[in-house]
């Protein structure tokens, strides 16, 4: 075989290798297989509902199945750690939220992941109002009355949350500090028992998401005393906010977004951002979000990263100020 033939054969072989790629097969365009969304909570809650809405809408848009996998436990850190260690190829996504991605870094001295370095933020999808609920028999009906009652009865106001170090706990600690109150935290392991005791008047108020308490509110078993954030639920525009009651600058809202493992190519992150946000925009989908008390945000990856960094710094200060320790 002459040199020219050898050179031609070599070029052909190199071209074939480049075409096949390191795996020995032609690289498939993204996505070429199912995508899974890891939810760090048990099925049935607001996080799970949002993930399943996105999965249902996203699948047909990208031509692949989108699966929801629930990995609850340890305040969301178990599921977050799993995604942080997944291949950075866009096929494993985290339903990120305030607990594992903003509060946990300031709460735990050791985490199995770095909340910023180990993830590629995709989009802050929705904001969810945190509300205060009470029994209809409570001696107050709004935030102003609640603050007045607690000052006349120092140390007697009890507030229930879904656990030590939860967003509700930090919201109560922040209120205690900014309003110069003396209140008692009553932690529960989950929201169901919490709501039972608030309905029964065994705890004065509960810090909960609107979605978790909506059934009892509609049934008249709970009254909404106020909203922790400055954005009121679209279905309850007359609710008094804590800031409106004279606690200037008070703002606590929960949120959900999507993130991929660090190192996921930017073109995949940008594609997922566009598809997820567009999947949440149809009017029927927006109506579903509103019934859960969710407001569509749809931020860019860079804006979501900056927001998470600010949230991590903010909640670390509250944890330190209140001396909160994980259970």
PDB file of C-alpha atoms in Angstrom:
ATOM      1  CA  UNK A   1       0.000   0.000   0.000  1.00  0.00           C
ATOM      2  CA  UNK A   2       1.511   3.369  -1.013  1.00  0.00           C
ATOM      3  CA  UNK A   3       1.814   6.345   1.273  1.00  0.00           C
ATOM      4  CA  UNK A   4      -1.088   8.220  -0.325  1.00  0.00           C
ATOM      5  CA  UNK A   5      -3.453   5.286   0.252  1.00  0.00           C
ATOM      6  CA  UNK A   6      -2.238   4.925   3.848  1.00  0.00           C
ATOM      7  CA  UNK A   7      -2.743   8.625   4.495  1.00  0.00           C
ATOM      8  CA  UNK A   8      -6.257   8.461   3.063  1.00  0.00           C
ATOM      9  CA  UNK A   9      -7.096   5.429   5.180  1.00  0.00           C
ATOM     10  CA  UNK A  10      -5.705   7.109   8.288  1.00  0.00           C
ATOM     11  CA  UNK A  11      -7.767  10.258   7.673  1.00  0.00           C
ATOM     12  CA  UNK A  12     -10.858   8.165   7.155  1.00  0.00           C
ATOM     13  CA  UNK A  13     -10.225   6.306  10.418  1.00  0.00           C
ATOM     14  CA  UNK A  14      -9.685   9.545  12.341  1.00  0.00           C
ATOM     15  CA  UNK A  15     -12.871  11.018  10.878  1.00  0.00           C
ATOM     16  CA  UNK A  16     -14.785   7.920  11.886  1.00  0.00           C
ATOM     17  CA  UNK A  17     -13.446   8.116  15.433  1.00  0.00           C
ATOM     18  CA  UNK A  18     -14.401  11.773  15.667  1.00  0.00           C
ATOM     19  CA  UNK A  19     -17.882  10.921  14.420  1.00  0.00           C
ATOM     20  CA  UNK A  20     -18.284   8.083  16.883  1.00  0.00           C
ATOM     21  CA  UNK A  21     -16.895  10.098  19.785  1.00  0.00           C
ATOM     22  CA  UNK A  22     -15.301   8.712  22.934  1.00  0.00           C
ATOM     23  CA  UNK A  23     -18.191   6.367  23.654  1.00  0.00           C
ATOM     24  CA  UNK A  24     -17.961   4.670  20.282  1.00  0.00           C
ATOM     25  CA  UNK A  25     -21.335   5.879  19.065  1.00  0.00           C
ATOM     26  CA  UNK A  26     -22.567   9.043  17.395  1.00  0.00           C
ATOM     27  CA  UNK A  27     -23.339  11.724  19.996  1.00  0.00           C
ATOM     28  CA  UNK A  28     -27.086  12.217  20.301  1.00  0.00           C
ATOM     29  CA  UNK A  29     -28.626  15.682  20.507  1.00  0.00           C
ATOM     30  CA  UNK A  30     -30.043  16.701  23.892  1.00  0.00           C
ATOM     31  CA  UNK A  31     -32.347  15.268  25.053  1.00  0.00           C
ATOM     32  CA  UNK A  32     -32.080  11.730  23.733  1.00  0.00           C
ATOM     33  CA  UNK A  33     -33.426   9.876  26.797  1.00  0.00           C
ATOM     34  CA  UNK A  34     -35.808  10.495  29.727  1.00  0.00           C
ATOM     35  CA  UNK A  35     -35.119  13.289  32.210  1.00  0.00           C
ATOM     36  CA  UNK A  36     -35.780  12.876  35.917  1.00  0.00           C
ATOM     37  CA  UNK A  37     -36.708  15.619  38.366  1.00  0.00           C
ATOM     38  CA  UNK A  38     -35.664  14.859  41.955  1.00  0.00           C
ATOM     39  CA  UNK A  39     -38.084  16.227  44.552  1.00  0.00           C
ATOM     40  CA  UNK A  40     -36.670  16.409  48.064  1.00  0.00           C
ATOM     41  CA  UNK A  41     -40.081  15.912  49.722  1.00  0.00           C
ATOM     42  CA  UNK A  42     -42.682  13.156  49.901  1.00  0.00           C
ATOM     43  CA  UNK A  43     -45.431  12.933  47.260  1.00  0.00           C
ATOM     44  CA  UNK A  44     -48.511  15.098  47.609  1.00  0.00           C
ATOM     45  CA  UNK A  45     -47.089  18.422  48.780  1.00  0.00           C
ATOM     46  CA  UNK A  46     -46.672  21.654  46.857  1.00  0.00           C
ATOM     47  CA  UNK A  47     -43.168  20.741  45.659  1.00  0.00           C
ATOM     48  CA  UNK A  48     -44.372  17.427  44.285  1.00  0.00           C
ATOM     49  CA  UNK A  49     -47.362  19.068  42.594  1.00  0.00           C
ATOM     50  CA  UNK A  50     -45.127  21.629  40.859  1.00  0.00           C
ATOM     51  CA  UNK A  51     -42.675  18.979  39.674  1.00  0.00           C
ATOM     52  CA  UNK A  52     -45.474  16.875  38.206  1.00  0.00           C
ATOM     53  CA  UNK A  53     -47.018  19.882  36.460  1.00  0.00           C
ATOM     54  CA  UNK A  54     -43.649  20.630  34.859  1.00  0.00           C
ATOM     55  CA  UNK A  55     -43.069  16.975  33.958  1.00  0.00           C
ATOM     56  CA  UNK A  56     -46.469  16.715  32.298  1.00  0.00           C
ATOM     57  CA  UNK A  57     -45.944  19.867  30.252  1.00  0.00           C
ATOM     58  CA  UNK A  58     -42.244  19.477  29.524  1.00  0.00           C
ATOM     59  CA  UNK A  59     -42.297  15.921  28.161  1.00  0.00           C
ATOM     60  CA  UNK A  60     -44.255  16.651  24.974  1.00  0.00           C
ATOM     61  CA  UNK A  61     -42.221  19.803  24.371  1.00  0.00           C
ATOM     62  CA  UNK A  62     -38.879  17.999  24.313  1.00  0.00           C
ATOM     63  CA  UNK A  63     -40.059  14.666  22.953  1.00  0.00           C
ATOM     64  CA  UNK A  64     -38.874  12.653  25.953  1.00  0.00           C
ATOM     65  CA  UNK A  65     -40.456  11.310  29.116  1.00  0.00           C
ATOM     66  CA  UNK A  66     -39.898  13.463  32.206  1.00  0.00           C
ATOM     67  CA  UNK A  67     -40.054  11.462  35.427  1.00  0.00           C
ATOM     68  CA  UNK A  68     -40.486  12.661  39.018  1.00  0.00           C
ATOM     69  CA  UNK A  69     -38.482  10.915  41.735  1.00  0.00           C
ATOM     70  CA  UNK A  70     -39.185  11.687  45.397  1.00  0.00           C
ATOM     71  CA  UNK A  71     -36.157  11.561  47.712  1.00  0.00           C
ATOM     72  CA  UNK A  72     -37.327  13.073  51.029  1.00  0.00           C
ATOM     73  CA  UNK A  73     -35.368  13.404  54.242  1.00  0.00           C
ATOM     74  CA  UNK A  74     -32.984  15.582  56.258  1.00  0.00           C
ATOM     75  CA  UNK A  75     -34.612  18.864  55.275  1.00  0.00           C
ATOM     76  CA  UNK A  76     -34.180  18.186  51.578  1.00  0.00           C
ATOM     77  CA  UNK A  77     -30.439  17.605  51.772  1.00  0.00           C
ATOM     78  CA  UNK A  78     -30.596  13.906  50.834  1.00  0.00           C
ATOM     79  CA  UNK A  79     -32.164  14.587  47.447  1.00  0.00           C
ATOM     80  CA  UNK A  80     -29.973  17.625  46.849  1.00  0.00           C
ATOM     81  CA  UNK A  81     -26.816  15.623  47.539  1.00  0.00           C
ATOM     82  CA  UNK A  82     -27.934  12.930  45.114  1.00  0.00           C
ATOM     83  CA  UNK A  83     -28.346  15.435  42.292  1.00  0.00           C
ATOM     84  CA  UNK A  84     -25.048  17.131  43.113  1.00  0.00           C
ATOM     85  CA  UNK A  85     -23.297  13.807  42.507  1.00  0.00           C
ATOM     86  CA  UNK A  86     -25.202  12.944  39.311  1.00  0.00           C
ATOM     87  CA  UNK A  87     -23.565  13.151  35.857  1.00  0.00           C
ATOM     88  CA  UNK A  88     -23.599  16.754  34.553  1.00  0.00           C
ATOM     89  CA  UNK A  89     -25.513  15.917  31.386  1.00  0.00           C
ATOM     90  CA  UNK A  90     -28.907  17.531  31.952  1.00  0.00           C
ATOM     91  CA  UNK A  91     -30.763  14.275  32.583  1.00  0.00           C
ATOM     92  CA  UNK A  92     -30.989  14.637  36.379  1.00  0.00           C
ATOM     93  CA  UNK A  93     -32.500  17.858  37.726  1.00  0.00           C
ATOM     94  CA  UNK A  94     -33.181  19.090  41.228  1.00  0.00           C
ATOM     95  CA  UNK A  95     -36.379  20.828  42.251  1.00  0.00           C
ATOM     96  CA  UNK A  96     -34.410  23.339  44.289  1.00  0.00           C
ATOM     97  CA  UNK A  97     -36.020  25.272  47.135  1.00  0.00           C
ATOM     98  CA  UNK A  98     -35.292  27.477  50.088  1.00  0.00           C
ATOM     99  CA  UNK A  99     -34.626  24.658  52.579  1.00  0.00           C
ATOM    100  CA  UNK A 100     -31.749  22.647  51.037  1.00  0.00           C
ATOM    101  CA  UNK A 101     -30.463  25.416  48.765  1.00  0.00           C
ATOM    102  CA  UNK A 102     -30.571  28.477  51.040  1.00  0.00           C
ATOM    103  CA  UNK A 103     -31.199  27.621  54.707  1.00  0.00           C
ATOM    104  CA  UNK A 104     -29.190  24.404  55.031  1.00  0.00           C
ATOM    105  CA  UNK A 105     -25.770  26.003  54.302  1.00  0.00           C
ATOM    106  CA  UNK A 106     -26.122  28.253  57.356  1.00  0.00           C
ATOM    107  CA  UNK A 107     -27.794  25.625  59.520  1.00  0.00           C
ATOM    108  CA  UNK A 108     -25.466  22.651  59.134  1.00  0.00           C
ATOM    109  CA  UNK A 109     -21.741  22.787  59.803  1.00  0.00           C
ATOM    110  CA  UNK A 110     -21.271  20.031  57.222  1.00  0.00           C
ATOM    111  CA  UNK A 111     -23.286  19.354  54.107  1.00  0.00           C
ATOM    112  CA  UNK A 112     -22.702  16.624  51.499  1.00  0.00           C
ATOM    113  CA  UNK A 113     -22.743  19.327  48.819  1.00  0.00           C
ATOM    114  CA  UNK A 114     -21.937  22.996  48.264  1.00  0.00           C
ATOM    115  CA  UNK A 115     -25.208  24.806  47.620  1.00  0.00           C
ATOM    116  CA  UNK A 116     -23.642  27.089  45.001  1.00  0.00           C
ATOM    117  CA  UNK A 117     -20.575  25.327  43.626  1.00  0.00           C
ATOM    118  CA  UNK A 118     -22.204  21.919  43.096  1.00  0.00           C
ATOM    119  CA  UNK A 119     -25.184  23.109  41.038  1.00  0.00           C
ATOM    120  CA  UNK A 120     -25.934  24.919  37.807  1.00  0.00           C
ATOM    121  CA  UNK A 121     -29.034  27.032  38.505  1.00  0.00           C
ATOM    122  CA  UNK A 122     -31.588  26.828  35.682  1.00  0.00           C
ATOM    123  CA  UNK A 123     -34.498  29.013  36.760  1.00  0.00           C
ATOM    124  CA  UNK A 124     -36.263  30.244  39.869  1.00  0.00           C
ATOM    125  CA  UNK A 125     -39.638  28.991  38.715  1.00  0.00           C
ATOM    126  CA  UNK A 126     -42.186  30.149  41.293  1.00  0.00           C
ATOM    127  CA  UNK A 127     -42.612  32.101  44.502  1.00  0.00           C
ATOM    128  CA  UNK A 128     -44.928  30.670  47.165  1.00  0.00           C
ATOM    129  CA  UNK A 129     -46.373  32.827  49.938  1.00  0.00           C
ATOM    130  CA  UNK A 130     -45.763  31.784  53.526  1.00  0.00           C
ATOM    131  CA  UNK A 131     -48.858  32.526  55.577  1.00  0.00           C
ATOM    132  CA  UNK A 132     -49.813  32.607  59.233  1.00  0.00           C
ATOM    133  CA  UNK A 133     -52.950  30.688  60.127  1.00  0.00           C
ATOM    134  CA  UNK A 134     -54.909  30.425  63.353  1.00  0.00           C
ATOM    135  CA  UNK A 135     -58.078  28.889  64.684  1.00  0.00           C
ATOM    136  CA  UNK A 136     -61.181  31.028  64.041  1.00  0.00           C
ATOM    137  CA  UNK A 137     -61.499  31.140  67.843  1.00  0.00           C
ATOM    138  CA  UNK A 138     -58.114  32.877  68.240  1.00  0.00           C
ATOM    139  CA  UNK A 139     -58.198  36.289  69.999  1.00  0.00           C
ATOM    140  CA  UNK A 140     -56.898  38.031  66.872  1.00  0.00           C
ATOM    141  CA  UNK A 141     -57.855  38.117  63.200  1.00  0.00           C
ATOM    142  CA  UNK A 142     -54.936  39.899  61.546  1.00  0.00           C
ATOM    143  CA  UNK A 143     -51.258  40.707  62.078  1.00  0.00           C
ATOM    144  CA  UNK A 144     -51.869  44.030  63.852  1.00  0.00           C
ATOM    145  CA  UNK A 145     -54.157  42.359  66.385  1.00  0.00           C
ATOM    146  CA  UNK A 146     -51.768  39.429  66.808  1.00  0.00           C
ATOM    147  CA  UNK A 147     -48.830  41.756  67.545  1.00  0.00           C
ATOM    148  CA  UNK A 148     -50.922  43.753  70.036  1.00  0.00           C
ATOM    149  CA  UNK A 149     -52.079  40.577  71.796  1.00  0.00           C
ATOM    150  CA  UNK A 150     -48.553  39.170  72.021  1.00  0.00           C
ATOM    151  CA  UNK A 151     -47.245  42.400  73.559  1.00  0.00           C
ATOM    152  CA  UNK A 152     -49.985  42.382  76.194  1.00  0.00           C
ATOM    153  CA  UNK A 153     -49.229  38.699  76.822  1.00  0.00           C
ATOM    154  CA  UNK A 154     -45.414  38.517  76.520  1.00  0.00           C
ATOM    155  CA  UNK A 155     -44.020  35.034  76.038  1.00  0.00           C
ATOM    156  CA  UNK A 156     -47.426  33.412  75.610  1.00  0.00           C
ATOM    157  CA  UNK A 157     -47.780  33.452  71.815  1.00  0.00           C
ATOM    158  CA  UNK A 158     -46.931  30.036  70.388  1.00  0.00           C
ATOM    159  CA  UNK A 159     -46.144  29.411  66.752  1.00  0.00           C
ATOM    160  CA  UNK A 160     -46.012  26.036  65.043  1.00  0.00           C
ATOM    161  CA  UNK A 161     -43.721  25.090  62.177  1.00  0.00           C
ATOM    162  CA  UNK A 162     -42.838  21.963  60.245  1.00  0.00           C
ATOM    163  CA  UNK A 163     -39.598  21.551  62.171  1.00  0.00           C
ATOM    164  CA  UNK A 164     -36.530  23.046  63.781  1.00  0.00           C
ATOM    165  CA  UNK A 165     -34.585  25.036  61.186  1.00  0.00           C
ATOM    166  CA  UNK A 166     -37.495  25.084  58.739  1.00  0.00           C
ATOM    167  CA  UNK A 167     -38.426  28.216  56.828  1.00  0.00           C
ATOM    168  CA  UNK A 168     -41.367  28.689  59.219  1.00  0.00           C
ATOM    169  CA  UNK A 169     -39.006  28.546  62.200  1.00  0.00           C
ATOM    170  CA  UNK A 170     -36.721  31.146  60.666  1.00  0.00           C
ATOM    171  CA  UNK A 171     -39.718  33.308  59.751  1.00  0.00           C
ATOM    172  CA  UNK A 172     -40.845  33.251  63.375  1.00  0.00           C
ATOM    173  CA  UNK A 173     -37.341  33.973  64.653  1.00  0.00           C
ATOM    174  CA  UNK A 174     -37.048  36.902  62.266  1.00  0.00           C
ATOM    175  CA  UNK A 175     -40.433  38.247  63.395  1.00  0.00           C
ATOM    176  CA  UNK A 176     -39.439  37.892  67.051  1.00  0.00           C
ATOM    177  CA  UNK A 177     -36.272  39.901  66.390  1.00  0.00           C
ATOM    178  CA  UNK A 178     -37.703  42.618  64.137  1.00  0.00           C
ATOM    179  CA  UNK A 179     -40.891  43.146  66.188  1.00  0.00           C
ATOM    180  CA  UNK A 180     -39.115  42.819  69.561  1.00  0.00           C
ATOM    181  CA  UNK A 181     -41.466  40.048  70.648  1.00  0.00           C
ATOM    182  CA  UNK A 182     -41.134  37.129  73.028  1.00  0.00           C
ATOM    183  CA  UNK A 183     -42.762  34.046  71.475  1.00  0.00           C
ATOM    184  CA  UNK A 184     -42.501  30.270  71.769  1.00  0.00           C
ATOM    185  CA  UNK A 185     -41.568  27.983  68.882  1.00  0.00           C
ATOM    186  CA  UNK A 186     -43.385  24.644  68.665  1.00  0.00           C
ATOM    187  CA  UNK A 187     -41.712  22.401  66.070  1.00  0.00           C
ATOM    188  CA  UNK A 188     -43.530  19.507  64.414  1.00  0.00           C
ATOM    189  CA  UNK A 189     -42.290  16.719  62.182  1.00  0.00           C
ATOM    190  CA  UNK A 190     -44.293  17.653  59.129  1.00  0.00           C
ATOM    191  CA  UNK A 191     -47.335  19.757  58.382  1.00  0.00           C
ATOM    192  CA  UNK A 192     -50.300  17.466  59.082  1.00  0.00           C
ATOM    193  CA  UNK A 193     -49.988  17.309  62.879  1.00  0.00           C
ATOM    194  CA  UNK A 194     -49.165  21.011  62.925  1.00  0.00           C
ATOM    195  CA  UNK A 195     -52.434  21.940  61.235  1.00  0.00           C
ATOM    196  CA  UNK A 196     -54.466  19.629  63.498  1.00  0.00           C
ATOM    197  CA  UNK A 197     -53.153  21.404  66.585  1.00  0.00           C
ATOM    198  CA  UNK A 198     -53.650  24.898  65.129  1.00  0.00           C
ATOM    199  CA  UNK A 199     -57.237  24.019  64.166  1.00  0.00           C
ATOM    200  CA  UNK A 200     -57.770  22.725  67.697  1.00  0.00           C
ATOM    201  CA  UNK A 201     -56.323  25.874  69.261  1.00  0.00           C
ATOM    202  CA  UNK A 202     -53.496  24.004  71.002  1.00  0.00           C
ATOM    203  CA  UNK A 203     -51.022  26.292  69.215  1.00  0.00           C
ATOM    204  CA  UNK A 204     -51.815  29.952  68.553  1.00  0.00           C
ATOM    205  CA  UNK A 205     -50.545  30.321  64.985  1.00  0.00           C
ATOM    206  CA  UNK A 206     -48.823  28.253  62.337  1.00  0.00           C
ATOM    207  CA  UNK A 207     -46.375  29.348  59.661  1.00  0.00           C
ATOM    208  CA  UNK A 208     -47.335  27.275  56.619  1.00  0.00           C
ATOM    209  CA  UNK A 209     -47.529  27.420  52.845  1.00  0.00           C
ATOM    210  CA  UNK A 210     -50.880  28.399  51.402  1.00  0.00           C
ATOM    211  CA  UNK A 211     -51.152  25.112  49.518  1.00  0.00           C
ATOM    212  CA  UNK A 212     -50.770  22.992  52.646  1.00  0.00           C
ATOM    213  CA  UNK A 213     -53.568  24.777  54.529  1.00  0.00           C
ATOM    214  CA  UNK A 214     -55.928  25.611  51.671  1.00  0.00           C
ATOM    215  CA  UNK A 215     -58.406  22.810  52.414  1.00  0.00           C
ATOM    216  CA  UNK A 216     -58.855  23.806  56.065  1.00  0.00           C
ATOM    217  CA  UNK A 217     -59.088  27.478  55.120  1.00  0.00           C
ATOM    218  CA  UNK A 218     -61.830  26.807  52.573  1.00  0.00           C
ATOM    219  CA  UNK A 219     -63.651  24.619  55.105  1.00  0.00           C
ATOM    220  CA  UNK A 220     -63.607  27.447  57.642  1.00  0.00           C
ATOM    221  CA  UNK A 221     -61.439  25.510  60.087  1.00  0.00           C
ATOM    222  CA  UNK A 222     -58.578  27.994  59.824  1.00  0.00           C
ATOM    223  CA  UNK A 223     -58.371  31.732  59.369  1.00  0.00           C
ATOM    224  CA  UNK A 224     -55.506  33.459  57.578  1.00  0.00           C
ATOM    225  CA  UNK A 225     -53.998  35.966  59.977  1.00  0.00           C
ATOM    226  CA  UNK A 226     -51.392  37.353  57.599  1.00  0.00           C
ATOM    227  CA  UNK A 227     -48.803  36.751  54.925  1.00  0.00           C
ATOM    228  CA  UNK A 228     -45.072  36.759  55.605  1.00  0.00           C
ATOM    229  CA  UNK A 229     -44.084  38.014  52.177  1.00  0.00           C
ATOM    230  CA  UNK A 230     -45.000  41.329  50.621  1.00  0.00           C
ATOM    231  CA  UNK A 231     -46.635  39.601  47.651  1.00  0.00           C
ATOM    232  CA  UNK A 232     -50.152  38.549  48.640  1.00  0.00           C
ATOM    233  CA  UNK A 233     -51.725  35.405  47.171  1.00  0.00           C
ATOM    234  CA  UNK A 234     -53.736  36.245  44.060  1.00  0.00           C
ATOM    235  CA  UNK A 235     -56.756  34.504  45.590  1.00  0.00           C
ATOM    236  CA  UNK A 236     -56.474  36.485  48.851  1.00  0.00           C
ATOM    237  CA  UNK A 237     -55.490  40.049  47.955  1.00  0.00           C
ATOM    238  CA  UNK A 238     -56.880  41.542  51.175  1.00  0.00           C
ATOM    239  CA  UNK A 239     -54.605  39.597  53.546  1.00  0.00           C
ATOM    240  CA  UNK A 240     -52.513  41.884  55.735  1.00  0.00           C
ATOM    241  CA  UNK A 241     -48.766  41.410  55.422  1.00  0.00           C
ATOM    242  CA  UNK A 242     -46.402  41.582  58.376  1.00  0.00           C
ATOM    243  CA  UNK A 243     -44.687  44.559  56.753  1.00  0.00           C
ATOM    244  CA  UNK A 244     -48.053  46.325  56.442  1.00  0.00           C
ATOM    245  CA  UNK A 245     -48.544  45.868  60.178  1.00  0.00           C
ATOM    246  CA  UNK A 246     -45.542  48.070  60.878  1.00  0.00           C
ATOM    247  CA  UNK A 247     -42.626  45.603  60.722  1.00  0.00           C
ATOM    248  CA  UNK A 248     -40.775  47.450  57.962  1.00  0.00           C
ATOM    249  CA  UNK A 249     -38.692  45.355  55.616  1.00  0.00           C
ATOM    250  CA  UNK A 250     -40.059  42.024  56.834  1.00  0.00           C
ATOM    251  CA  UNK A 251     -40.147  39.629  53.897  1.00  0.00           C
ATOM    252  CA  UNK A 252     -40.209  35.831  53.878  1.00  0.00           C
ATOM    253  CA  UNK A 253     -41.351  33.842  50.870  1.00  0.00           C
ATOM    254  CA  UNK A 254     -40.669  30.277  49.947  1.00  0.00           C
ATOM    255  CA  UNK A 255     -39.654  29.480  46.390  1.00  0.00           C
ATOM    256  CA  UNK A 256     -38.978  26.617  44.019  1.00  0.00           C
ATOM    257  CA  UNK A 257     -36.658  26.416  41.056  1.00  0.00           C
ATOM    258  CA  UNK A 258     -34.682  23.960  38.978  1.00  0.00           C
ATOM    259  CA  UNK A 259     -30.981  23.179  39.043  1.00  0.00           C
ATOM    260  CA  UNK A 260     -28.627  20.704  37.392  1.00  0.00           C
ATOM    261  CA  UNK A 261     -25.310  19.261  38.602  1.00  0.00           C
ATOM    262  CA  UNK A 262     -22.307  21.583  38.290  1.00  0.00           C
ATOM    263  CA  UNK A 263     -20.565  21.244  34.956  1.00  0.00           C
ATOM    264  CA  UNK A 264     -23.736  20.767  32.931  1.00  0.00           C
ATOM    265  CA  UNK A 265     -23.064  22.506  29.582  1.00  0.00           C
ATOM    266  CA  UNK A 266     -24.477  26.019  29.396  1.00  0.00           C
ATOM    267  CA  UNK A 267     -26.324  25.294  26.152  1.00  0.00           C
ATOM    268  CA  UNK A 268     -28.245  22.509  27.927  1.00  0.00           C
ATOM    269  CA  UNK A 269     -28.962  24.757  30.933  1.00  0.00           C
ATOM    270  CA  UNK A 270     -30.265  27.517  28.639  1.00  0.00           C
ATOM    271  CA  UNK A 271     -32.412  25.049  26.690  1.00  0.00           C
ATOM    272  CA  UNK A 272     -33.940  23.697  29.900  1.00  0.00           C
ATOM    273  CA  UNK A 273     -34.582  27.219  31.190  1.00  0.00           C
ATOM    274  CA  UNK A 274     -36.522  28.166  28.068  1.00  0.00           C
ATOM    275  CA  UNK A 275     -38.502  24.946  27.967  1.00  0.00           C
ATOM    276  CA  UNK A 276     -39.418  24.914  31.676  1.00  0.00           C
ATOM    277  CA  UNK A 277     -40.527  28.555  31.731  1.00  0.00           C
ATOM    278  CA  UNK A 278     -42.529  28.166  28.513  1.00  0.00           C
ATOM    279  CA  UNK A 279     -44.119  24.991  29.907  1.00  0.00           C
ATOM    280  CA  UNK A 280     -45.473  26.995  32.871  1.00  0.00           C
ATOM    281  CA  UNK A 281     -46.916  29.874  30.839  1.00  0.00           C
ATOM    282  CA  UNK A 282     -50.128  28.431  29.310  1.00  0.00           C
ATOM    283  CA  UNK A 283     -53.242  29.871  31.025  1.00  0.00           C
ATOM    284  CA  UNK A 284     -54.457  26.455  32.211  1.00  0.00           C
ATOM    285  CA  UNK A 285     -51.091  25.809  33.858  1.00  0.00           C
ATOM    286  CA  UNK A 286     -51.036  29.240  35.475  1.00  0.00           C
ATOM    287  CA  UNK A 287     -54.452  28.478  36.940  1.00  0.00           C
ATOM    288  CA  UNK A 288     -53.069  25.272  38.464  1.00  0.00           C
ATOM    289  CA  UNK A 289     -50.186  27.217  39.967  1.00  0.00           C
ATOM    290  CA  UNK A 290     -52.539  29.807  41.441  1.00  0.00           C
ATOM    291  CA  UNK A 291     -54.581  27.120  43.193  1.00  0.00           C
ATOM    292  CA  UNK A 292     -51.349  26.162  44.947  1.00  0.00           C
ATOM    293  CA  UNK A 293     -50.652  29.792  45.821  1.00  0.00           C
ATOM    294  CA  UNK A 294     -47.727  29.886  43.392  1.00  0.00           C
ATOM    295  CA  UNK A 295     -46.633  32.904  41.364  1.00  0.00           C
ATOM    296  CA  UNK A 296     -44.641  32.300  38.169  1.00  0.00           C
ATOM    297  CA  UNK A 297     -41.209  33.946  38.105  1.00  0.00           C
ATOM    298  CA  UNK A 298     -39.126  32.233  35.406  1.00  0.00           C
ATOM    299  CA  UNK A 299     -35.749  33.855  36.061  1.00  0.00           C
ATOM    300  CA  UNK A 300     -32.575  33.375  34.030  1.00  0.00           C
ATOM    301  CA  UNK A 301     -29.827  31.011  35.256  1.00  0.00           C
ATOM    302  CA  UNK A 302     -27.578  33.939  36.218  1.00  0.00           C
ATOM    303  CA  UNK A 303     -30.358  35.742  38.087  1.00  0.00           C
ATOM    304  CA  UNK A 304     -31.231  32.550  39.960  1.00  0.00           C
ATOM    305  CA  UNK A 305     -27.606  32.028  40.986  1.00  0.00           C
ATOM    306  CA  UNK A 306     -27.392  35.585  42.316  1.00  0.00           C
ATOM    307  CA  UNK A 307     -30.669  35.169  44.197  1.00  0.00           C
ATOM    308  CA  UNK A 308     -29.566  31.906  45.804  1.00  0.00           C
ATOM    309  CA  UNK A 309     -26.308  33.516  46.922  1.00  0.00           C
ATOM    310  CA  UNK A 310     -28.231  36.374  48.553  1.00  0.00           C
ATOM    311  CA  UNK A 311     -30.639  33.934  50.237  1.00  0.00           C
ATOM    312  CA  UNK A 312     -27.774  31.824  51.617  1.00  0.00           C
ATOM    313  CA  UNK A 313     -26.160  34.898  53.155  1.00  0.00           C
ATOM    314  CA  UNK A 314     -29.440  36.209  54.520  1.00  0.00           C
ATOM    315  CA  UNK A 315     -30.578  33.022  56.245  1.00  0.00           C
ATOM    316  CA  UNK A 316     -27.134  32.301  57.654  1.00  0.00           C
ATOM    317  CA  UNK A 317     -27.415  35.611  59.525  1.00  0.00           C
ATOM    318  CA  UNK A 318     -30.875  34.725  60.874  1.00  0.00           C
ATOM    319  CA  UNK A 319     -29.697  31.278  61.995  1.00  0.00           C
ATOM    320  CA  UNK A 320     -26.756  32.839  63.828  1.00  0.00           C
ATOM    321  CA  UNK A 321     -28.839  35.656  65.319  1.00  0.00           C
ATOM    322  CA  UNK A 322     -31.474  33.279  66.679  1.00  0.00           C
ATOM    323  CA  UNK A 323     -28.973  30.620  67.743  1.00  0.00           C
ATOM    324  CA  UNK A 324     -30.868  27.946  65.808  1.00  0.00           C
ATOM    325  CA  UNK A 325     -29.337  24.481  65.844  1.00  0.00           C
ATOM    326  CA  UNK A 326     -30.351  21.523  63.668  1.00  0.00           C
ATOM    327  CA  UNK A 327     -32.156  18.646  65.339  1.00  0.00           C
TER     328      UNK A 327
END
